[in-house]
Every structure is written in C-alpha cells, then in structure tokens.
C-alpha cells in the first residue's frame, strides 16, 4: 500500500490520504525515471469483462496510449517505450492481427498532429520490415515528421522480440568481425548497445506491466538489466494518469543500489 511508503531520501512519512497518488506534485521531478517502459497488457480481458470483442479492448487501449504519452511528457520523462505488438503476437488469430494492424495505421494517421502539438518524437523498435507495408509507411512518415521534436521520445515496440533483437545484434557484430572492422576483444557493452534497436536510448529505469501478469514476455532483455519492476493488476484500458503517478511514487521510494551496499550510496 502506498501509504506505508516513506520518502527514502528524506524519511518523510506519506500522508494517510487515499487520493495521495492523484497529485502529481508529490512526484519529485529530479527523481523521475529517464526511461520508462510499459508492457500494455489486458485489453482482451477488459473487453471480455464488458461482453465485447477483443478488438474493442484494443481500441480503448489506444486511447489510453494517447493519455499516458501526454502525461509522461508533461511530467518530463525523456524516454517512454511502449510494448504494442510482440513477435509472438503474430501467432494470434489472423483476424485479430489484421484488426490490430488496421488500428495501428489509423492511430498513426491521427496521432501525428497531437504529437507535433506536444513536441513528442515518435520512434519505433522491432522487426519493422515484417509489418504490412501500409503500416510501415505510416510509421516512417510519422517518425520523419516528428524527428525534430524535443520533449519525450516515444518508442513503439512493434513486431518486437528481445531475443530477436539480441540475435540481429549478434549477427551485425559477427559480420563486422568477419569483415575485419572489429576484433572480438573490441566487442564491449557500448558496441552491443550501438547494435541494438534502442541505440542511443538509455537503459530502462522503471518497467511497468499491467493486467497482473508477472513476466517479461520477451521485452527489452538487455535494456532492463537493472530496471525497477512494477506489476499492477489494473488492465491496460483502465490505466489512468493517476495509476502512472502511483507507479512513479512507488519507484521513487525504492533504493537503487546497483550492486553496492546501502551505506555506499
Ligand atoms: C495487450 O492486451 C495488447 C497486445 C498484446 C496487442 P492483450 O490482447 O494481450 O489482452 P489480454 O492479455 O488477452 O487480456
Ligand atoms: C505482451 O503481452 C506483448 C504486448 C503487450 C504487446 P502478451 O499478452 O502477448 O503476453 P503473454 O503472451 O501473455 O506473455
Ligand atoms: Mg495479454
């Protein structure tokens, strides 16, 4: 429960106020994650609860994406990465995959104007070549149009798989070694980072997963090495800016030791 947390740094007890997490002013701006990643899960179950088709949940989910992007950028989070479609999601029923791709293409068409207004840069990570060409074109267009924006960089993980990303990184580096551009000893964490989809994006500080599942599902395997993990039972279509504040407050009350002792910090 949020009320039992204390501000780690200042040792101030949080007020016993159930609406406490609703107030973004309680979030310390200097202690925000640089990189927030979210596994947006639970659209299907949400729709089922309403007695509707799964796609209805995906549509509501897309509206939540807009709200959370806006909130993250207003709070001042520089990097936000959203898991929207995994390599494994290709194995869903053909109709659902088609509906998701259609939704994505509509979302991109609509969203660019809003992103421009909010100074948001759109990025995408994943095996983008495997996406339908219409979606890919919309995506590249949106990325091109927003490339000079400077508030939050939003990376959509599309046809993304962490193992697939590590595989293509390994192949890239192996080719460089084969061509004599790199020796095996010159393969450093920095070289690996440069060969990932996330290149210049810093490591994940906070990873949120909605819908109660406590697993990573092949998301950002290299980049979450020292991320704080936050799991909530809230289904993605019910996730609100207040839920985000709650996760951020929880994050700010953790001690990130990176292998050191508490006393060393
Ligand atoms: C997440 O919601 C969206 C995608 C994976 C595309 P789900 O569709 O996985 O919803 P649940 O997990 O079945 O409820
Ligand atoms: C993970 O959700 C992928 C996305 C949120 C896009 P899934 O619903 O596909 O994950 P699993 O299969 O339950 O682990
Ligand atoms: Mg799911």
Coordinates of N, CA and C and ligand atoms in Angstrom, one line a residue, residues 38-43 45 54 82-89 92 157 160 209-211 213 215-219, ligand 2:
X38 N 6.7 0.3 -20.7 CA 5.4 -0.2 -20.3 C 5.0 -1.4 -21.1
X39 N 4.7 -2.5 -20.5 CA 4.0 -3.7 -21.2 C 2.5 -3.5 -21.0
X40 N 1.9 -3.1 -22.1 CA 0.5 -2.7 -22.0 C -0.4 -3.9 -22.2
X41 N -0.7 -4.6 -21.1 CA -1.4 -5.9 -21.2 C -2.8 -5.8 -20.6
X42 N -3.7 -6.6 -21.2 CA -5.0 -6.8 -20.6 C -6.2 -6.3 -21.4
X43 N -5.9 -5.9 -22.6 CA -7.0 -5.3 -23.5 C -8.1 -6.4 -23.7
X45 N -8.9 -9.1 -21.9 CA -9.7 -9.4 -20.7 C -10.7 -8.3 -20.4
X54 N -12.5 -8.7 -28.5 CA -11.2 -8.3 -28.1 C -10.8 -7.0 -28.7
X82 N 6.8 1.7 -25.4 CA 5.6 1.0 -25.2 C 5.5 -0.3 -26.0
X83 N 5.3 -1.4 -25.3 CA 5.2 -2.7 -26.0 C 3.8 -2.8 -26.6
X84 N 3.7 -2.7 -27.9 CA 2.4 -2.7 -28.6 C 2.1 -4.0 -29.3
X85 N 3.2 -4.6 -29.8 CA 3.0 -5.9 -30.6 C 4.3 -6.7 -30.6
X86 N 4.2 -7.9 -30.1 CA 5.4 -8.7 -29.9 C 5.6 -9.6 -31.1
X87 N 6.8 -10.2 -31.3 CA 7.0 -11.2 -32.4 C 6.0 -12.3 -32.2
X88 N 5.8 -12.7 -30.9 CA 4.9 -13.8 -30.6 C 3.5 -13.5 -30.9
X89 N 3.1 -12.2 -30.9 CA 1.7 -11.8 -31.2 C 1.3 -12.1 -32.7
X92 N -1.3 -14.9 -33.0 CA -2.8 -14.7 -32.7 C -3.6 -15.0 -33.9
X157 N 7.2 -0.4 -29.6 CA 7.8 -1.7 -29.8 C 6.8 -2.4 -30.7
X160 N 8.2 -6.6 -32.1 CA 9.4 -6.6 -31.3 C 9.6 -7.9 -30.5
X209 N 4.2 -3.3 -15.9 CA 3.3 -4.2 -16.6 C 1.9 -4.2 -16.0
X210 N 0.9 -4.0 -16.8 CA -0.4 -4.1 -16.3 C -1.0 -5.5 -16.5
X211 N -2.2 -5.7 -15.9 CA -3.0 -6.9 -16.0 C -2.7 -8.0 -15.1
X213 N -0.1 -10.0 -14.9 CA 0.9 -11.0 -15.3 C 2.3 -10.5 -14.8
X215 N 5.5 -11.3 -15.8 CA 6.5 -11.8 -16.7 C 6.9 -10.7 -17.6
X216 N 8.1 -11.0 -18.3 CA 8.7 -10.0 -19.2 C 8.2 -10.2 -20.6
X217 N 7.8 -11.4 -21.0 CA 7.3 -11.7 -22.3 C 8.2 -11.2 -23.4
X218 N 9.5 -11.4 -23.3 CA 10.5 -11.1 -24.4 C 10.6 -9.7 -24.7
X219 N 10.5 -8.8 -23.7 CA 10.6 -7.4 -23.9 C 12.0 -6.9 -23.4
Ligands
LIG2 C1 2.9 -8.9 -24.2 O1 1.6 -9.2 -24.0 C2 3.0 -8.1 -25.5 C3 2.4 -6.8 -25.5 C4 1.8 -6.2 -24.5 C5 2.4 -6.2 -26.8 P1 1.0 -10.7 -24.3 O2 -0.4 -10.7 -23.9 O3 1.3 -11.0 -25.7 O4 2.0 -11.6 -23.4 P2 1.8 -13.1 -22.9 O5 1.7 -13.9 -24.1 O6 0.6 -13.2 -22.1 O7 3.1 -13.4 -22.1

